[in-house]
Structures are given as structure tokens and as C-alpha cells.
mmCIF file of C-alpha atoms in Angstrom:
data_model
loop_
_atom_site.group_PDB
_atom_site.id
_atom_site.type_symbol
_atom_site.label_atom_id
_atom_site.label_comp_id
_atom_site.label_asym_id
_atom_site.label_seq_id
_atom_site.Cartn_x
_atom_site.Cartn_y
_atom_site.Cartn_z
ATOM 1 C CA ARG A 1 -5.396 -4.872 -24.640
ATOM 2 C CA VAL A 2 -5.893 -6.480 -20.723
ATOM 3 C CA ALA A 3 -5.360 -9.794 -18.691
ATOM 4 C CA VAL A 4 -6.921 -9.607 -15.886
ATOM 5 C CA ILE A 5 -5.069 -12.610 -12.923
ATOM 6 C CA GLY A 6 -5.152 -13.099 -9.982
ATOM 7 C CA ASP A 7 -7.854 -14.940 -7.648
ATOM 8 C CA PHE A 8 -8.170 -11.664 -5.372
ATOM 9 C CA ALA A 9 -9.898 -10.072 -8.894
ATOM 10 C CA GLU A 10 -12.780 -12.360 -8.922
ATOM 11 C CA THR A 11 -12.952 -13.041 -4.764
ATOM 12 C CA PRO A 12 -12.141 -9.730 -3.658
ATOM 13 C CA ARG A 13 -10.082 -9.420 0.306
ATOM 14 C CA TYR A 14 -12.102 -6.231 0.876
ATOM 15 C CA GLN A 15 -12.605 -6.857 5.116
ATOM 16 C CA GLY A 16 -10.713 -8.479 8.119
ATOM 17 C CA ALA A 17 -10.555 -12.009 9.129
ATOM 18 C CA GLY A 18 -12.798 -12.908 12.657
ATOM 19 C CA SER A 19 -15.103 -10.342 14.817
ATOM 20 C CA SER A 20 -13.793 -7.675 12.138
ATOM 21 C CA ALA A 21 -16.412 -9.706 9.440
ATOM 22 C CA VAL A 22 -19.779 -8.098 8.126
ATOM 23 C CA ASN A 23 -21.868 -9.859 5.855
ATOM 24 C CA SER A 24 -22.235 -7.381 2.963
ATOM 25 C CA LEU A 25 -24.764 -6.635 0.618
ATOM 26 C CA LYS A 26 -23.412 -6.229 -2.264
ATOM 27 C CA VAL A 27 -19.556 -6.973 -2.837
ATOM 28 C CA ASP A 28 -17.875 -5.751 -5.766
ATOM 29 C CA THR A 29 -15.268 -7.448 -7.868
ATOM 30 C CA VAL A 30 -12.873 -6.644 -9.596
ATOM 31 C CA LEU A 31 -14.141 -9.212 -13.321
ATOM 32 C CA ASP A 32 -17.645 -7.618 -12.370
ATOM 33 C CA ASN A 33 -16.462 -4.219 -12.679
ATOM 34 C CA LEU A 34 -14.866 -4.640 -15.868
ATOM 35 C CA ALA A 35 -17.461 -3.876 -18.431
ATOM 36 C CA GLN A 36 -17.683 -0.464 -16.894
ATOM 37 C CA SER A 37 -14.953 0.184 -16.958
ATOM 38 C CA GLY A 38 -13.565 0.693 -20.774
ATOM 39 C CA LEU A 39 -10.395 -1.584 -20.792
ATOM 40 C CA GLN A 40 -10.406 -4.484 -23.339
ATOM 41 C CA VAL A 41 -10.343 -7.609 -21.316
ATOM 42 C CA LEU A 42 -8.950 -10.716 -23.008
ATOM 43 C CA GLY A 43 -9.834 -12.617 -20.161
ATOM 44 C CA PHE A 44 -9.242 -13.946 -16.399
ATOM 45 C CA ALA A 45 -6.604 -16.416 -14.814
ATOM 46 C CA PRO A 46 -6.522 -17.391 -11.005
ATOM 47 C CA GLY A 47 -3.446 -17.675 -11.598
ATOM 48 C CA PHE A 48 -2.440 -19.133 -7.757
ATOM 49 C CA ASP A 49 -4.013 -21.016 -4.966
ATOM 50 C CA ARG A 50 -5.380 -18.538 -2.777
ATOM 51 C CA GLN A 51 -4.021 -20.452 0.636
ATOM 52 C CA GLY A 52 -0.419 -21.047 -1.292
ATOM 53 C CA LYS A 53 -0.100 -24.513 -2.686
ATOM 54 C CA PRO A 54 1.713 -24.645 -5.307
ATOM 55 C CA ASP A 55 -0.379 -24.903 -8.776
ATOM 56 C CA ALA A 56 1.482 -24.846 -11.552
ATOM 57 C CA ALA A 57 -1.230 -25.487 -14.098
ATOM 58 C CA LYS A 58 -2.900 -22.284 -13.155
ATOM 59 C CA GLN A 59 0.436 -20.231 -13.170
ATOM 60 C CA ALA A 60 0.933 -21.867 -16.361
ATOM 61 C CA GLU A 61 -2.217 -20.774 -18.009
ATOM 62 C CA ALA A 62 -2.588 -17.090 -16.485
ATOM 63 C CA VAL A 63 1.241 -16.656 -18.256
ATOM 64 C CA ALA A 64 -0.458 -17.944 -21.501
ATOM 65 C CA LEU A 65 -2.657 -15.146 -20.860
ATOM 66 C CA ALA A 66 -0.288 -12.554 -20.129
ATOM 67 C CA GLN A 67 1.394 -13.175 -23.465
ATOM 68 C CA LYS A 68 -1.182 -12.173 -25.375
ATOM 69 C CA ALA A 69 -2.261 -8.824 -23.435
ATOM 70 C CA GLU A 70 -0.622 -5.381 -23.863
ATOM 71 C CA VAL A 71 -0.563 -5.265 -20.198
ATOM 72 C CA VAL A 72 -1.326 -7.378 -17.659
ATOM 73 C CA LEU A 73 -3.686 -6.443 -13.987
ATOM 74 C CA LEU A 74 -2.140 -8.835 -10.875
ATOM 75 C CA CYS A 75 -4.098 -8.971 -8.367
ATOM 76 C CA LEU A 76 -2.342 -10.150 -5.695
ATOM 77 C CA GLY A 77 -2.703 -9.712 -1.533
ATOM 78 C CA LEU A 78 -2.927 -11.784 1.929
ATOM 79 C CA ASP A 79 -5.845 -14.088 2.306
ATOM 80 C CA GLU A 80 -7.987 -14.336 5.222
ATOM 81 C CA ILE A 81 -5.804 -16.911 7.176
ATOM 82 C CA LYS A 82 -2.750 -14.482 7.494
ATOM 83 C CA GLU A 83 -4.614 -11.643 8.200
ATOM 84 C CA SER A 84 -7.286 -13.792 10.928
ATOM 85 C CA GLU A 85 -8.589 -12.568 14.173
ATOM 86 C CA GLY A 86 -5.911 -13.598 17.360
ATOM 87 C CA LEU A 87 -3.263 -15.341 14.926
ATOM 88 C CA ASP A 88 -0.029 -13.609 14.470
ATOM 89 C CA ARG A 89 1.363 -13.711 10.863
ATOM 90 C CA GLY A 90 4.572 -15.294 10.649
ATOM 91 C CA ASP A 91 5.931 -13.442 9.117
ATOM 92 C CA MET A 92 5.558 -10.149 6.711
ATOM 93 C CA CYS A 93 5.954 -11.712 3.309
ATOM 94 C CA LEU A 94 3.998 -12.235 0.306
ATOM 95 C CA ALA A 95 2.700 -16.087 -0.045
ATOM 96 C CA ASP A 96 6.333 -18.004 -2.553
ATOM 97 C CA ASN A 97 3.575 -18.848 -4.732
ATOM 98 C CA GLN A 98 2.193 -15.511 -5.644
ATOM 99 C CA ILE A 99 5.449 -14.291 -5.863
ATOM 100 C CA GLU A 100 6.629 -17.096 -8.166
ATOM 101 C CA LEU A 101 3.720 -16.295 -10.427
ATOM 102 C CA LEU A 102 4.137 -12.806 -9.989
ATOM 103 C CA LYS A 103 7.813 -13.561 -11.182
ATOM 104 C CA ALA A 104 6.854 -15.972 -14.617
ATOM 105 C CA VAL A 105 4.275 -13.111 -15.145
ATOM 106 C CA GLN A 106 6.451 -10.539 -15.319
ATOM 107 C CA GLN A 107 9.342 -12.529 -18.246
ATOM 108 C CA ALA A 108 5.961 -13.119 -20.226
ATOM 109 C CA ASN A 109 4.726 -9.257 -19.993
ATOM 110 C CA PRO A 110 7.075 -6.489 -18.763
ATOM 111 C CA ASN A 111 4.187 -4.319 -18.209
ATOM 112 C CA THR A 112 2.563 -5.493 -15.648
ATOM 113 C CA VAL A 113 0.787 -3.488 -12.938
ATOM 114 C CA VAL A 114 0.117 -5.409 -9.360
ATOM 115 C CA VAL A 115 -2.834 -4.733 -7.318
ATOM 116 C CA LEU A 116 -2.418 -5.609 -3.304
ATOM 117 C CA SER A 117 -5.151 -6.381 -0.775
ATOM 118 C CA ALA A 118 -4.066 -6.078 2.530
ATOM 119 C CA GLY A 119 -3.898 -5.195 6.315
ATOM 120 C CA ALA A 120 -0.678 -4.473 6.990
ATOM 121 C CA SER A 121 2.212 -3.604 5.361
ATOM 122 C CA LEU A 122 4.623 -6.590 3.716
ATOM 123 C CA GLU A 123 8.250 -6.658 2.608
ATOM 124 C CA THR A 124 8.543 -6.181 -1.195
ATOM 125 C CA PRO A 125 11.576 -7.809 -2.405
ATOM 126 C CA TRP A 126 9.284 -8.393 -5.473
ATOM 127 C CA LEU A 127 8.576 -4.942 -6.755
ATOM 128 C CA LYS A 128 11.135 -4.949 -9.207
ATOM 129 C CA HIS A 129 9.303 -7.468 -11.238
ATOM 130 C CA CYS A 130 5.839 -5.379 -11.880
ATOM 131 C CA ARG A 131 5.802 -1.653 -13.623
ATOM 132 C CA THR A 132 3.676 -0.588 -11.119
ATOM 133 C CA LEU A 133 2.324 -1.348 -7.652
ATOM 134 C CA VAL A 134 -1.052 0.284 -5.925
ATOM 135 C CA TYR A 135 -1.508 -0.373 -2.418
ATOM 136 C CA GLY A 136 -5.825 -1.285 -2.364
ATOM 137 C CA ALA A 137 -5.491 -2.388 0.873
ATOM 138 C CA LEU A 138 -8.241 -3.755 2.265
ATOM 139 C CA GLY A 139 -11.290 -1.544 0.281
ATOM 140 C CA GLY A 140 -14.460 -2.094 1.614
ATOM 141 C CA GLN A 141 -17.430 -3.615 -0.448
ATOM 142 C CA ALA A 142 -17.442 -1.030 -3.168
ATOM 143 C CA GLY A 143 -13.322 -1.262 -3.017
ATOM 144 C CA ALA A 144 -13.338 -3.155 -6.362
ATOM 145 C CA GLY A 145 -14.927 -0.136 -8.544
ATOM 146 C CA ALA A 146 -12.926 2.229 -7.132
ATOM 147 C CA MET A 147 -9.497 0.689 -7.432
ATOM 148 C CA LEU A 148 -10.606 0.430 -11.732
ATOM 149 C CA ASP A 149 -11.900 3.975 -11.316
ATOM 150 C CA VAL A 150 -7.921 4.921 -10.325
ATOM 151 C CA LEU A 151 -6.102 2.397 -12.337
ATOM 152 C CA THR A 152 -8.452 3.537 -15.785
ATOM 153 C CA GLY A 153 -7.751 6.978 -14.572
ATOM 154 C CA LYS A 154 -10.996 8.469 -13.828
ATOM 155 C CA VAL A 155 -10.158 9.203 -10.141
ATOM 156 C CA ASN A 156 -6.941 10.677 -9.571
ATOM 157 C CA PRO A 157 -5.534 8.751 -6.532
ATOM 158 C CA ASN A 158 -4.527 11.081 -3.265
ATOM 159 C CA GLY A 159 -3.682 8.506 -0.473
ATOM 160 C CA LYS A 160 -0.935 8.159 1.997
ATOM 161 C CA LEU A 161 0.700 5.939 4.005
ATOM 162 C CA ALA A 162 -0.543 5.801 7.056
ATOM 163 C CA GLU A 163 2.225 3.246 8.969
ATOM 164 C CA THR A 164 5.821 2.983 7.555
ATOM 165 C CA TRP A 165 7.160 -0.232 5.511
ATOM 166 C CA VAL A 166 10.005 -1.494 6.325
ATOM 167 C CA ASN A 167 12.618 -3.225 4.032
ATOM 168 C CA ALA A 168 12.635 -6.489 5.819
ATOM 169 C CA TYR A 169 11.403 -7.758 9.800
ATOM 170 C CA ALA A 170 14.860 -7.230 10.976
ATOM 171 C CA ASP A 171 14.450 -3.031 10.355
ATOM 172 C CA THR A 172 11.460 -3.128 13.268
ATOM 173 C CA PRO A 173 11.916 -2.090 16.247
ATOM 174 C CA ALA A 174 10.393 -5.221 17.109
ATOM 175 C CA LYS A 175 12.613 -7.855 16.276
ATOM 176 C CA ASP A 176 14.240 -8.413 18.861
ATOM 177 C CA ASN A 177 10.773 -9.129 21.093
ATOM 178 C CA PHE A 178 8.217 -9.824 19.419
ATOM 179 C CA ALA A 179 6.882 -12.550 19.159
ATOM 180 C CA GLY A 180 8.068 -13.127 22.850
ATOM 181 C CA PRO A 181 8.724 -16.820 24.442
ATOM 182 C CA GLY A 182 5.829 -18.698 25.144
ATOM 183 C CA ARG A 183 2.655 -16.399 26.105
ATOM 184 C CA MET A 184 5.197 -13.826 26.622
ATOM 185 C CA VAL A 185 5.181 -10.444 24.502
ATOM 186 C CA GLN A 186 7.412 -7.318 25.964
ATOM 187 C CA TYR A 187 7.055 -4.426 24.296
ATOM 188 C CA ARG A 188 9.935 -2.122 24.265
ATOM 189 C CA GLU A 189 9.797 0.186 21.712
ATOM 190 C CA GLY A 190 8.448 3.080 23.655
ATOM 191 C CA LEU A 191 8.185 6.429 21.657
ATOM 192 C CA TYR A 192 9.983 4.387 18.790
ATOM 193 C CA VAL A 193 7.738 3.244 16.672
ATOM 194 C CA GLY A 194 6.577 3.368 13.041
ATOM 195 C CA TYR A 195 8.515 7.186 11.430
ATOM 196 C CA ARG A 196 9.678 8.006 14.787
ATOM 197 C CA TYR A 197 11.972 4.968 14.870
ATOM 198 C CA HIS A 198 13.098 5.212 11.236
ATOM 199 C CA GLN A 199 13.912 8.723 11.738
ATOM 200 C CA THR A 200 15.349 9.155 14.871
ATOM 201 C CA ALA A 201 17.452 5.127 14.145
ATOM 202 C CA GLY A 202 18.292 6.486 10.925
ATOM 203 C CA VAL A 203 17.296 3.617 9.570
ATOM 204 C CA ALA A 204 16.148 3.822 6.002
ATOM 205 C CA PRO A 205 12.107 1.823 5.060
ATOM 206 C CA ALA A 206 10.720 1.218 1.776
ATOM 207 C CA TYR A 207 8.218 3.714 1.643
ATOM 208 C CA PRO A 208 8.188 6.578 4.660
ATOM 209 C CA PHE A 209 5.045 7.333 6.687
ATOM 210 C CA GLY A 210 3.054 9.917 4.602
ATOM 211 C CA PHE A 211 4.431 8.530 0.794
ATOM 212 C CA GLY A 212 1.865 8.346 -2.120
ATOM 213 C CA LEU A 213 1.647 9.189 -5.095
ATOM 214 C CA SER A 214 -0.561 10.840 -7.962
ATOM 215 C CA TYR A 215 -1.054 11.407 -11.554
ATOM 216 C CA THR A 216 -0.423 15.323 -11.207
ATOM 217 C CA THR A 217 2.772 17.323 -9.314
ATOM 218 C CA PHE A 218 2.801 19.394 -6.527
ATOM 219 C CA ALA A 219 5.572 22.601 -5.264
ATOM 220 C CA TYR A 220 5.432 24.115 -1.753
ATOM 221 C CA SER A 221 6.629 27.781 -1.588
ATOM 222 C CA ASP A 222 6.141 30.757 1.152
ATOM 223 C CA VAL A 223 6.750 28.893 3.914
ATOM 224 C CA LYS A 224 5.945 31.055 7.543
ATOM 225 C CA ALA A 225 6.310 30.049 10.947
ATOM 226 C CA THR A 226 5.085 32.151 13.494
ATOM 227 C CA LEU A 227 4.114 31.535 17.400
ATOM 228 C CA GLN A 228 0.720 30.585 16.349
ATOM 229 C CA GLY A 229 1.526 28.156 13.613
ATOM 230 C CA VAL A 230 2.419 27.542 9.925
ATOM 231 C CA SER A 231 1.375 28.578 6.553
ATOM 232 C CA LEU A 232 2.481 27.663 2.970
ATOM 233 C CA THR A 233 1.302 27.840 -0.681
ATOM 234 C CA VAL A 234 0.303 24.582 -2.110
ATOM 235 C CA THR A 235 0.656 24.829 -6.096
ATOM 236 C CA ASN A 236 -0.592 22.064 -8.728
ATOM 237 C CA THR A 237 1.939 21.848 -11.052
ATOM 238 C CA GLY A 238 0.766 19.438 -12.972
ATOM 239 C CA ASP A 239 -2.142 19.368 -15.872
ATOM 240 C CA ARG A 240 -5.559 17.734 -13.483
ATOM 241 C CA ALA A 241 -6.899 18.279 -10.776
ATOM 242 C CA GLY A 242 -5.570 16.171 -7.369
ATOM 243 C CA ALA A 243 -4.976 16.755 -3.982
ATOM 244 C CA GLU A 244 -1.855 16.487 -1.337
ATOM 245 C CA ILE A 245 -1.861 16.032 2.028
ATOM 246 C CA VAL A 246 0.143 18.892 3.476
ATOM 247 C CA GLN A 247 2.191 17.125 6.430
ATOM 248 C CA LEU A 248 3.635 19.074 9.217
ATOM 249 C CA TYR A 249 6.665 17.877 11.422
ATOM 250 C CA VAL A 250 7.712 19.202 14.929
ATOM 251 C CA ALA A 251 11.628 19.049 15.685
ATOM 252 C CA LYS A 252 12.860 20.043 19.394
ATOM 253 C CA PRO A 253 16.185 20.494 18.997
ATOM 254 C CA ASN A 254 18.616 19.471 22.289
ATOM 255 C CA ALA A 255 15.817 18.235 23.977
ATOM 256 C CA GLU A 256 15.986 17.229 27.498
ATOM 257 C CA ILE A 257 13.833 14.806 27.652
ATOM 258 C CA PHE A 258 14.134 11.896 25.669
ATOM 259 C CA ARG A 259 12.196 12.694 22.185
ATOM 260 C CA PRO A 260 11.845 10.896 18.571
ATOM 261 C CA ALA A 261 13.472 13.584 15.913
ATOM 262 C CA GLN A 262 10.545 14.831 14.677
ATOM 263 C CA GLU A 263 6.905 14.268 15.112
ATOM 264 C CA LEU A 264 3.610 14.699 13.310
ATOM 265 C CA LYS A 265 1.676 17.653 14.532
ATOM 266 C CA ALA A 266 -0.491 18.844 11.511
ATOM 267 C CA PHE A 267 -1.531 17.856 8.398
ATOM 268 C CA ALA A 268 -4.230 19.412 5.919
ATOM 269 C CA LYS A 269 -5.637 17.950 2.817
ATOM 270 C CA VAL A 270 -5.853 20.637 -0.389
ATOM 271 C CA GLN A 271 -8.042 19.530 -3.483
ATOM 272 C CA LEU A 272 -6.568 21.735 -6.234
ATOM 273 C CA ALA A 273 -7.813 22.005 -10.286
ATOM 274 C CA ALA A 274 -4.479 22.084 -12.128
ATOM 275 C CA GLY A 275 -2.279 25.374 -12.315
ATOM 276 C CA GLU A 276 -4.234 26.368 -8.916
ATOM 277 C CA SER A 277 -2.376 27.542 -6.080
ATOM 278 C CA LYS A 278 -3.949 27.351 -2.429
ATOM 279 C CA THR A 279 -2.632 28.781 1.189
ATOM 280 C CA VAL A 280 -2.496 26.411 4.173
ATOM 281 C CA THR A 281 -2.284 27.282 7.385
#
């Protein structure tokens, strides 16, 4: 029995705001796709004001619904104004009213699954208040149906993060220069961007570039390196089909010019049935 909570379940954040916005012919929502999901849904509560205003009545309604359910599907994210064109975010935080809702819902039901819709990374100190976090990014007009396919196991998620998620803004290489005074911003990071900064400077991220979970597991073996490239065997060691993204990083010991500790030079996505092995080069 599932309780669906969160304004984004009804009005999805599926695209950017400003000049990138398109008029989609049909936009999927979580609510519209629940009938085909196979889930037994107890009801829906918006839970919070989209623009961040406190709303005790909405929160109380959501908590009451969460208490009746076995699992809570909580749809959170950044609103359109927070990620509007030409207006940089003032922080890397989820809205306070959404975090307060998450804490209250988790108190009522520890089996809380958060689906996060956002076009960029966030600080996640609130992660301890949910059982599972699924990053939906900005999924496009059919993103809601795809997300339900992942949540119900119809599809095995195989995505990897295309950026580093930091624990706090103070852990980024831009902290001393962005945003700058007045209309001036200095880009002083040099090569220290993303994983190149975190690995070279020894600053631990919340989630590294290339991180991603799956409903199956993979093992690497027989790694061989030559002047022409690297080959290895990838095996699906779980009990269902899935895809692994093999990432090849190259390091230059004792480099005479300034460079990161290591750099991504190649990657390959490998589709594997349960128990199957393939050689990747």
C-alpha cells in the first residue's frame, strides 16, 4: 500500500525554465501513470507549497496519509524559479519546507522513498531521513512513466552520475570566487573541475562522478593494458539483466606539467543478461 506525496507527482519538473522550455504535446505525471504501475495506491497529498512557503495544513495531510501506508513515494525537487535562466541559485539546498516535510513523513513512516527532480546537484544532509533516494534529474515529458518503471522493477536502472555531488558548497573549487562582487566573476578553478578537483585535492564528495546503483551486481576481471588500449571482462553476477558502464581513467605519474591526479579517457556501456560475461576494450 503506497502513499504518494509531493507536488512534483502532480506537476512534474521535467524540463528547464526560460528559453529552453518547449511546449510538449503530452506530459506524463506520476499520478496519471499509477493505474498502469501495478501499485496499490492509498491516495495523494501535495504535502508542500512549490515555491517554498510553509503550509502546516498540507504537511499534516501528508503525514496522516503516510501513517496509513506501507511505503511512501515522496516526490521532491527544485522548482522552476530556483533553476530559472539567468538567475543563479543562491545555494545548493532543497527548500526548507520540503526538508521539514521529509522529516515529518519519515517519522510517520520509515519506508520513505524520495524521487528527486532537479537539473543540477544538491547538498543532501537530509538523506538520513529517507530509505532510498532516486535521482530523476529532468526526465522529459515521459519521465514520470519511466520513473515508475524503475521504482516497480519493470526496468533496471543503469544510470551513472555525470557530475560530482558535494557534501557542501564549501567543498567546491568555486567557493572562493563564485558568486563574485557586483557583476564580476573570476573562474579560477583551472583544471580543478568536478572529479579532477576532488581526487587531486583529496576532498571527499557525497557521491562521486560516475556513481550509480543497479538491481544487479557486476564484477571485473582479466584486466590487460597495452599501448593500444585496455581490455577486461565484465560479468553480471546478479539474478537479472542490467547494464554496466565501464570507466577508464588514466594517470601520469611524475608529470612535469600541472594536471589532475587522473582523467577519464574512455567509457563503454555493456548490456548483460544475468550470469553473462563480455569482454570490453
